[in-house]
Every structure is written in structure tokens, then in C-alpha cells.
Amino acid sequence: MSLLSVQDLRTYFHTRNGIYRAVDGVSFELNAGETLGIVGESGSGKSVTCYSLMGLIPSPPGRIESGKAMFDGVDLLNCTPKQARSIRGKRINMIFQDPMTSLNPYMRISDQLIEPLMIHEDITKADALKQALEMLDAVGINDASSRIHYYPHEFSGGMRQRVMIAMALITKPELLIADEPTTALDVTVQAQILELIKKMQKEIGMGVIFITHDLGVVSGLCDRVQVMYGGRIVETADTRSLFYEPKHPYTRALQKSIPSMQPKGTELYTIEGLPPDLSKPLPGCSFAPRCEFANEGCTSDRKPELQDVNETHRQSCLRVQSGEL
Amino acid sequence: MPETILELQNLKTHFPIYKGVLLRREIGKVKAVDGVSLKIKQGEVLGLVGESGCGKSTLARTVMQLVHTTEGTVELEGRNLTTSSPSEMLEIRRDLQMIFQDPYASLNPRSTVFATLAEPLLVHKVCTKKEVHARVGELMETVGLAPRFMQKYPHEFSGGQRQRIAIARALALRPKVVLADEPVSALDVSIQAQILNLLAELVKKMGLSLIFIAHDLSVVKHISDRVAVMYLGKIVELGTAEQVIENPVHPYTKALVSAIPTANPDEERDRQRIVLPGDPPSPINPPSGCSFHPRCPHATDQCSITVPVLETFAEREVSCIRKAEI
């Protein structure tokens, strides 16, 4: 039984310079307790996918053109504001990339932490504070009882991200969306935060969608990974097959361009060119202009669709599908 | 044997903290760089790694003399930068250039690429006004940009292309030493590889010495000949890239290396990660003795008393009093 099922999500931004197809037909499922990694470069649509689910797309210019996202019988994209409020912030929570800007600088940590509890649960302020303290302890903030009344600027980057995580987990959500939670942090602090997310996931048993551009982070954390490019999913597989048997040329190229995967002193493998301009419709595969294996068939009118490689592995390269690669 | 081109001796940069308006008094110092000695040879790439706040960017700025030096010397081919007059500094800056982290902030949004690249050439009178056009074109080709984009503004370029412009600007005067302060951390993986290749190629072709600052060890390992690891304003380990990153000795380097996630799920699952507790301490009140001891898994009582010095050990330099035991 899947916890979240997204079908054919399309989110477009209608701007003066044209329509940006930020997310263009994305479908995926997430089981309870599973960790799904979404990997892609900036502008590939990974964050917009999740913002759409949370109802955080600024409108205008953004508009969800089509799609369904079923979460426990409720379509998150077409539900009443009341239904959305009862789910968002309680059963689905989100951690953002930049802990420096995602906390309110005018509010004490304690007030920010108990806010979700006060809104969603019938609870007294004293009880909420008690739970907030326990949560701060759980995410590894020393001396939580005195620090809970601090303001955000009195915390370091790593500690603020811990506070964000505590805030997201305090309602014991069933789904946590983490949007590049460690990109702004140092490697040593990143290691702390990743361990923390793993530990809390085990305790609460929630599903996690982890958005990142770092393939290394995904490999240790996620059960399943999907790779996005130009607003579409190009490959999805369990972590092991994605890393050891990547099929799509983009996934392979992405892996080859990581410095640690290549012998020292050799020239790094590079993907030529730039990510596509999403405001201009591209015929065929959006990766074709940068792909070393592309031929005429790739730029014809046919949009590549995801096809099964095996039970857990799907990819969308036409040439791989026809057995040419 | 290539000769030493840049030498830092016991370099210190302290920023005073003041309190009060009328009775302004100094209440402490941020010891951003606290006694760094380094030698860089001609044609060498030195990687400088450490967490944010460890002083690596301040070190680069001190070498460039963008901030005032508190103590110690910076010598470029025998010329002491810390005692140079402004006119001498102008001469020296020809040989010493810097590439900054954020290509969105380091280029003037109101200058075209041509204006940006022509400025150093004209200021230093490297060529006449007539020749400038051709020289800028050459420069753009060196960094892989088409000269026909010369009259465009920075906002018309992508992040990777802007970083290429910044690199071209740094190379305009054919410097001998270039300091690159996290030149790829703001870029995507596929673009990062392009810029790293470009830097490696330029070092080889122009015989540059490069100080490459980054927090990503895998990037540093790829490009550097030698690596220096900094913690709280001091160098804790210094050696060849292979020795320091594949076989680290200092407990801090060990933790840094073990914190890098690898793109290898099987290895990742079985790996024992050293997770350092807490954040780096404040450089205002650094801990006594070894500044790493409060977070170190191997610390003893002695570590909080003795200040370790860099000593040669296992073909590198390490500053840890327990290096032989652990």
C-alpha cells in the first residue's frame, strides 16, 4: 500500500518570457517508511515537484496544470483548503535547504517549535513545551532546556538545521520532504544531519523524500532513487541498481563527472553544454542536445516515456529501450 | 627542482572586537588565521581544506593583502608583501590574482565582459588601446568562451560561464600565483567538472601556482599536488594529496575524510563513520592546548594542556601530540 502516489504532475510557470515547464509529467509512488531520493541539477524540477505537493507554488505565475497526488485517499492537488491544512504541517512536513532563512528571526525557538502542535493538536502550552524539549533533545541539542528560549541567530547553521528537523518531526508526520537539507552545511555537520534523519526515520517510521544534487548523499541514505532532467524523471531504480547498473545516458554521465569516481590527474568527464531552457519546447528527449549517444530518432516528436528494465528499474532513453545501447 | 615562489611565515590575522561607543575598548580578538607557515613551489597546486570558519578564506585574503596582517610575512619571489607600499603592491598584484567563490557577486553587473577583462590590461599598461580588443578575444578563447560574447553583460551568462569570465580576469595579467577561493562550490556537478578541467589545463599550460580552497575533499584530491588541512586558523596536517586524503593521520583529517559521502551504496552501508560531535569552537576563545581536543575522539588530559606543533611524521607534517599512538 503506497503512502503517496503522484500521477502525471505538471507545474508550469506563466511568465512574460513564456511558459516554463518546470515539472512536465512526473509520476511516482512512495511506500510507508521508504526513503526516496530525487537527484538532478538545478532547474531540473526536483524542488518544484515537492513544492507542488505541499501547495507552496506561488500563483501566479505558477500553476499546476494537471495531475493527482493521492495521500491517504485525499488528492493533495485538488482538495479543500481545510483538508490541506489538516494534512500539511501535521502529516506531511518539509525541511528546507537554507536553515539561515527558514526560521523566523523575530520568534523564539520555543514559540516556533510548538506552533505546529498548538495548531494541529488539542494541547496546552505547557505540554507542548514539554514535547518540544524532548524533541530538541532527540535531535541532539545539548542543554536544550535553556536554549529553547533562544532566538535563531544565537544558533549555528548545523544547530538551526537541527531545530528545523525538530520542528518538522514534532507532529510525528507520516511523510517528510527534505529539500537539500545539507547543501548549505559543512561535510562534518552534513554527516551529523544525515545520521539524525536516518535515526529519526527509524523511530517514527515515516516515509522520506530526499531532494539533493549530490549522488554521494543519496547512496548511503535512500532505498530508491529517481533522476530528474528537464522537468521529467529519466530513470528510477533501487539505489544499488542505479549506482551499479545505470541505464540512462544522463545518469551515467552524472556519475562519471563526480571527481571521487575518477583516477587522479586524468581529465574529468564532462557533460557538454548547458541544461535546457524550459521555456522553449524541445522535441523528443530533453537530454538529446547534450547526449553523446543521441541520433535523429531522439529529437523526433516522440517524447520518451519511462519503461521497465525490470521490476524495480525504469528508464526513459529511447535508444536503451530499443536495445541499441 | 622547481623553486619556491610564495612563502608564508608564521602568518597571523586577528580581527579586534570592540565594545561601547564613547568608551570604545577592545574586548577580544577573532584569531582567524593564527600562525600559518607554507611554501608554494612554481607550478604546484596546493589544496586548502577545512570547515567554514576555519580561516581558509581569510588566509587567502591575507595573502592578497585585502586584509591587514597582524604578524608574520608573505613573500612572493623574495618581495615582502606585508611591508610593501601601495605602488609596490600594484606591481605585485600582477603576479598574484584571485578567483572568488560566487560568480554572481564577483562580476560587476554593469560592465560588459569586454570592459571587465580590458580593465586590468589597461591599468597595468600591458597593451595599447588598439591591441586590447584582440587580447580580450584571446583571453576568452583560453577559458573556452566564444569572443563574440564580448559585449554581453554578466546576467546573460550561466554560473559556469560567469566563473570562466572570472578566471579569464584573473589570468589577464599572466600571474604567477592564483588563489581560487571555492571556485566550484556554487556550481552544479556537470559544470563543476568543466571548470576543474579548465583550471587543471591552465595550470599545466601556463606554469601557474594555484592555491585551491574548497571544503569538498574529493574535488581537492583530484586537482591538488599537496593538501593542507586547516582547523581554527592553524594548519593541522600538510602533505601530498594521496597521503593526506587516503591515509590521514590527524584525527580531524580522519573525521573529514570519513564524512564525505561516496557514490557507492555497498561501501556506504558498511562504512563506520566518525561523526564529530558539535560545531567548530569559536575562534574568539579557542580551547586551550590543541584546539581540536573538545571534539576529538582520541583526546587525553595532556591534549588540553600542550599546544601541538607541526612536525614531520609519516612523510607529512602533522600537529597532534598523539600522532604515533593513534
PDB file of C-alpha atoms in Angstrom, chain B residues 150-299:
ATOM      1  CA  MET B 150      32.397  40.146 -25.642  1.00  0.00           C
ATOM      2  CA  GLN B 151      29.730  42.840 -25.469  1.00  0.00           C
ATOM      3  CA  LYS B 152      27.354  40.855 -23.238  1.00  0.00           C
ATOM      4  CA  TYR B 153      26.662  41.527 -19.561  1.00  0.00           C
ATOM      5  CA  PRO B 154      27.218  39.015 -16.738  1.00  0.00           C
ATOM      6  CA  HIS B 155      23.490  38.338 -16.249  1.00  0.00           C
ATOM      7  CA  GLU B 156      23.311  36.910 -19.745  1.00  0.00           C
ATOM      8  CA  PHE B 157      25.635  34.064 -18.774  1.00  0.00           C
ATOM      9  CA  SER B 158      25.113  30.910 -16.726  1.00  0.00           C
ATOM     10  CA  GLY B 159      27.007  30.270 -13.475  1.00  0.00           C
ATOM     11  CA  GLY B 160      29.670  28.148 -15.153  1.00  0.00           C
ATOM     12  CA  GLN B 161      30.242  30.735 -17.874  1.00  0.00           C
ATOM     13  CA  ARG B 162      30.499  33.520 -15.306  1.00  0.00           C
ATOM     14  CA  GLN B 163      33.128  31.551 -13.440  1.00  0.00           C
ATOM     15  CA  ARG B 164      35.007  31.282 -16.749  1.00  0.00           C
ATOM     16  CA  ILE B 165      34.884  35.083 -17.058  1.00  0.00           C
ATOM     17  CA  ALA B 166      36.222  35.421 -13.511  1.00  0.00           C
ATOM     18  CA  ILE B 167      39.044  33.018 -14.361  1.00  0.00           C
ATOM     19  CA  ALA B 168      39.843  34.975 -17.532  1.00  0.00           C
ATOM     20  CA  ARG B 169      40.006  38.180 -15.481  1.00  0.00           C
ATOM     21  CA  ALA B 170      42.431  36.573 -13.029  1.00  0.00           C
ATOM     22  CA  LEU B 171      44.632  35.339 -15.877  1.00  0.00           C
ATOM     23  CA  ALA B 172      44.623  38.593 -17.866  1.00  0.00           C
ATOM     24  CA  LEU B 173      47.968  39.753 -16.463  1.00  0.00           C
ATOM     25  CA  ARG B 174      49.639  36.318 -16.703  1.00  0.00           C
ATOM     26  CA  PRO B 175      50.059  35.989 -12.940  1.00  0.00           C
ATOM     27  CA  LYS B 176      52.479  33.573 -11.329  1.00  0.00           C
ATOM     28  CA  VAL B 177      50.249  32.653  -8.405  1.00  0.00           C
ATOM     29  CA  VAL B 178      46.454  32.364  -8.439  1.00  0.00           C
ATOM     30  CA  LEU B 179      44.302  31.926  -5.348  1.00  0.00           C
ATOM     31  CA  ALA B 180      40.962  30.264  -6.038  1.00  0.00           C
ATOM     32  CA  ASP B 181      38.513  30.579  -3.144  1.00  0.00           C
ATOM     33  CA  GLU B 182      35.938  27.790  -3.534  1.00  0.00           C
ATOM     34  CA  PRO B 183      35.646  28.350  -7.293  1.00  0.00           C
ATOM     35  CA  VAL B 184      33.311  25.411  -7.901  1.00  0.00           C
ATOM     36  CA  SER B 185      31.146  25.128  -4.788  1.00  0.00           C
ATOM     37  CA  ALA B 186      28.371  27.294  -6.267  1.00  0.00           C
ATOM     38  CA  LEU B 187      28.160  25.177  -9.424  1.00  0.00           C
ATOM     39  CA  ASP B 188      26.302  22.012 -10.460  1.00  0.00           C
ATOM     40  CA  VAL B 189      28.186  18.709 -10.705  1.00  0.00           C
ATOM     41  CA  SER B 190      28.357  18.640 -14.502  1.00  0.00           C
ATOM     42  CA  ILE B 191      29.515  22.278 -14.685  1.00  0.00           C
ATOM     43  CA  GLN B 192      31.925  21.765 -11.771  1.00  0.00           C
ATOM     44  CA  ALA B 193      33.764  19.116 -13.802  1.00  0.00           C
ATOM     45  CA  GLN B 194      34.156  21.542 -16.722  1.00  0.00           C
ATOM     46  CA  ILE B 195      35.679  24.259 -14.516  1.00  0.00           C
ATOM     47  CA  LEU B 196      38.019  21.810 -12.752  1.00  0.00           C
ATOM     48  CA  ASN B 197      39.291  20.570 -16.102  1.00  0.00           C
ATOM     49  CA  LEU B 198      39.845  24.140 -17.248  1.00  0.00           C
ATOM     50  CA  LEU B 199      41.829  25.031 -14.114  1.00  0.00           C
ATOM     51  CA  ALA B 200      43.964  21.890 -14.348  1.00  0.00           C
ATOM     52  CA  GLU B 201      44.688  22.599 -18.011  1.00  0.00           C
ATOM     53  CA  LEU B 202      45.624  26.243 -17.359  1.00  0.00           C
ATOM     54  CA  VAL B 203      47.975  25.288 -14.527  1.00  0.00           C
ATOM     55  CA  LYS B 204      49.766  22.885 -16.847  1.00  0.00           C
ATOM     56  CA  LYS B 205      49.858  25.231 -19.831  1.00  0.00           C
ATOM     57  CA  MET B 206      50.839  28.445 -18.081  1.00  0.00           C
ATOM     58  CA  GLY B 207      53.028  27.005 -15.329  1.00  0.00           C
ATOM     59  CA  LEU B 208      50.825  28.659 -12.691  1.00  0.00           C
ATOM     60  CA  SER B 209      50.969  28.014  -8.993  1.00  0.00           C
ATOM     61  CA  LEU B 210      47.460  27.581  -7.669  1.00  0.00           C
ATOM     62  CA  ILE B 211      46.122  27.707  -4.132  1.00  0.00           C
ATOM     63  CA  PHE B 212      42.805  25.910  -4.365  1.00  0.00           C
ATOM     64  CA  ILE B 213      40.466  26.449  -1.426  1.00  0.00           C
ATOM     65  CA  ALA B 214      37.494  24.140  -1.010  1.00  0.00           C
ATOM     66  CA  HIS B 215      35.540  22.242   1.570  1.00  0.00           C
ATOM     67  CA  ASP B 216      34.926  19.303  -0.763  1.00  0.00           C
ATOM     68  CA  LEU B 217      37.792  16.863  -0.229  1.00  0.00           C
ATOM     69  CA  SER B 218      37.096  14.805  -3.345  1.00  0.00           C
ATOM     70  CA  VAL B 219      37.462  17.893  -5.527  1.00  0.00           C
ATOM     71  CA  VAL B 220      40.645  18.935  -3.713  1.00  0.00           C
ATOM     72  CA  LYS B 221      42.146  15.487  -4.025  1.00  0.00           C
ATOM     73  CA  HIS B 222      41.524  15.463  -7.749  1.00  0.00           C
ATOM     74  CA  ILE B 223      43.244  18.735  -8.545  1.00  0.00           C
ATOM     75  CA  SER B 224      45.940  19.189  -5.871  1.00  0.00           C
ATOM     76  CA  ASP B 225      49.532  18.067  -5.601  1.00  0.00           C
ATOM     77  CA  ARG B 226      49.686  18.854  -1.901  1.00  0.00           C
ATOM     78  CA  VAL B 227      46.881  19.377   0.618  1.00  0.00           C
ATOM     79  CA  ALA B 228      46.814  21.486   3.772  1.00  0.00           C
ATOM     80  CA  VAL B 229      44.040  20.881   6.303  1.00  0.00           C
ATOM     81  CA  MET B 230      43.087  23.866   8.458  1.00  0.00           C
ATOM     82  CA  TYR B 231      41.276  23.932  11.769  1.00  0.00           C
ATOM     83  CA  LEU B 232      40.604  27.108  13.717  1.00  0.00           C
ATOM     84  CA  GLY B 233      43.238  29.215  11.984  1.00  0.00           C
ATOM     85  CA  LYS B 234      46.016  26.654  12.082  1.00  0.00           C
ATOM     86  CA  ILE B 235      47.277  24.009   9.718  1.00  0.00           C
ATOM     87  CA  VAL B 236      46.859  20.590  11.330  1.00  0.00           C
ATOM     88  CA  GLU B 237      48.082  18.373   8.514  1.00  0.00           C
ATOM     89  CA  LEU B 238      50.095  19.037   5.379  1.00  0.00           C
ATOM     90  CA  GLY B 239      51.317  16.524   2.807  1.00  0.00           C
ATOM     91  CA  THR B 240      50.774  15.144  -0.673  1.00  0.00           C
ATOM     92  CA  ALA B 241      47.144  14.724  -1.708  1.00  0.00           C
ATOM     93  CA  GLU B 242      47.331  10.914  -1.719  1.00  0.00           C
ATOM     94  CA  GLN B 243      48.923  10.696   1.724  1.00  0.00           C
ATOM     95  CA  VAL B 244      46.638  13.166   3.438  1.00  0.00           C
ATOM     96  CA  ILE B 245      43.337  12.024   1.964  1.00  0.00           C
ATOM     97  CA  GLU B 246      43.838   8.293   1.526  1.00  0.00           C
ATOM     98  CA  ASN B 247      45.833   7.760   4.664  1.00  0.00           C
ATOM     99  CA  PRO B 248      45.145  10.618   7.091  1.00  0.00           C
ATOM    100  CA  VAL B 249      46.966  10.807  10.432  1.00  0.00           C
ATOM    101  CA  HIS B 250      45.427  13.751  12.291  1.00  0.00           C
ATOM    102  CA  PRO B 251      42.081  12.820  13.938  1.00  0.00           C
ATOM    103  CA  TYR B 252      40.425  15.871  12.359  1.00  0.00           C
ATOM    104  CA  THR B 253      41.522  14.910   8.852  1.00  0.00           C
ATOM    105  CA  LYS B 254      40.300  11.373   9.551  1.00  0.00           C
ATOM    106  CA  ALA B 255      36.872  12.673  10.520  1.00  0.00           C
ATOM    107  CA  LEU B 256      36.733  14.961   7.482  1.00  0.00           C
ATOM    108  CA  VAL B 257      37.626  12.123   5.135  1.00  0.00           C
ATOM    109  CA  SER B 258      35.104   9.795   6.712  1.00  0.00           C
ATOM    110  CA  ALA B 259      32.357  12.410   6.434  1.00  0.00           C
ATOM    111  CA  ILE B 260      32.488  12.579   2.624  1.00  0.00           C
ATOM    112  CA  PRO B 261      29.610  10.553   1.240  1.00  0.00           C
ATOM    113  CA  THR B 262      30.730   8.275  -1.591  1.00  0.00           C
ATOM    114  CA  ALA B 263      28.611   7.370  -4.588  1.00  0.00           C
ATOM    115  CA  ASN B 264      28.873   3.702  -3.752  1.00  0.00           C
ATOM    116  CA  PRO B 265      25.899   2.213  -1.868  1.00  0.00           C
ATOM    117  CA  ASP B 266      27.605  -1.017  -0.733  1.00  0.00           C
ATOM    118  CA  GLU B 267      30.629   0.759   0.679  1.00  0.00           C
ATOM    119  CA  GLU B 268      28.391   3.407   2.219  1.00  0.00           C
ATOM    120  CA  ARG B 269      26.300   0.830   4.099  1.00  0.00           C
ATOM    121  CA  ASP B 270      29.216  -0.970   5.716  1.00  0.00           C
ATOM    122  CA  ARG B 271      31.223   2.114   6.481  1.00  0.00           C
ATOM    123  CA  GLN B 272      31.912   3.190  10.033  1.00  0.00           C
ATOM    124  CA  ARG B 273      31.597   6.936  10.002  1.00  0.00           C
ATOM    125  CA  ILE B 274      33.412   9.116  12.528  1.00  0.00           C
ATOM    126  CA  VAL B 275      30.730  11.651  13.411  1.00  0.00           C
ATOM    127  CA  LEU B 276      32.282  14.623  15.178  1.00  0.00           C
ATOM    128  CA  PRO B 277      30.136  15.983  17.986  1.00  0.00           C
ATOM    129  CA  GLY B 278      29.138  19.632  17.971  1.00  0.00           C
ATOM    130  CA  ASP B 279      30.302  22.551  15.873  1.00  0.00           C
ATOM    131  CA  PRO B 280      33.763  24.029  15.488  1.00  0.00           C
ATOM    132  CA  PRO B 281      34.519  26.206  18.545  1.00  0.00           C
ATOM    133  CA  SER B 282      34.601  29.969  18.310  1.00  0.00           C
ATOM    134  CA  PRO B 283      37.922  31.475  17.210  1.00  0.00           C
ATOM    135  CA  ILE B 284      37.398  34.233  19.808  1.00  0.00           C
ATOM    136  CA  ASN B 285      38.005  31.862  22.689  1.00  0.00           C
ATOM    137  CA  PRO B 286      39.790  28.872  21.219  1.00  0.00           C
ATOM    138  CA  PRO B 287      40.127  25.896  23.569  1.00  0.00           C
ATOM    139  CA  SER B 288      43.391  25.548  25.461  1.00  0.00           C
ATOM    140  CA  GLY B 289      46.082  23.208  24.205  1.00  0.00           C
ATOM    141  CA  CYS B 290      45.117  21.532  20.973  1.00  0.00           C
ATOM    142  CA  SER B 291      42.122  23.461  19.662  1.00  0.00           C
ATOM    143  CA  PHE B 292      40.563  20.257  18.339  1.00  0.00           C
ATOM    144  CA  HIS B 293      40.585  18.399  21.666  1.00  0.00           C
ATOM    145  CA  PRO B 294      36.932  19.045  22.720  1.00  0.00           C
ATOM    146  CA  ARG B 295      35.679  17.245  19.593  1.00  0.00           C
ATOM    147  CA  CYS B 296      38.481  14.713  19.257  1.00  0.00           C
ATOM    148  CA  PRO B 297      37.672  11.041  19.923  1.00  0.00           C
ATOM    149  CA  HIS B 298      41.290  10.386  20.979  1.00  0.00           C
ATOM    150  CA  ALA B 299      41.791  13.349  23.303  1.00  0.00           C
TER     151      ALA B 299
END
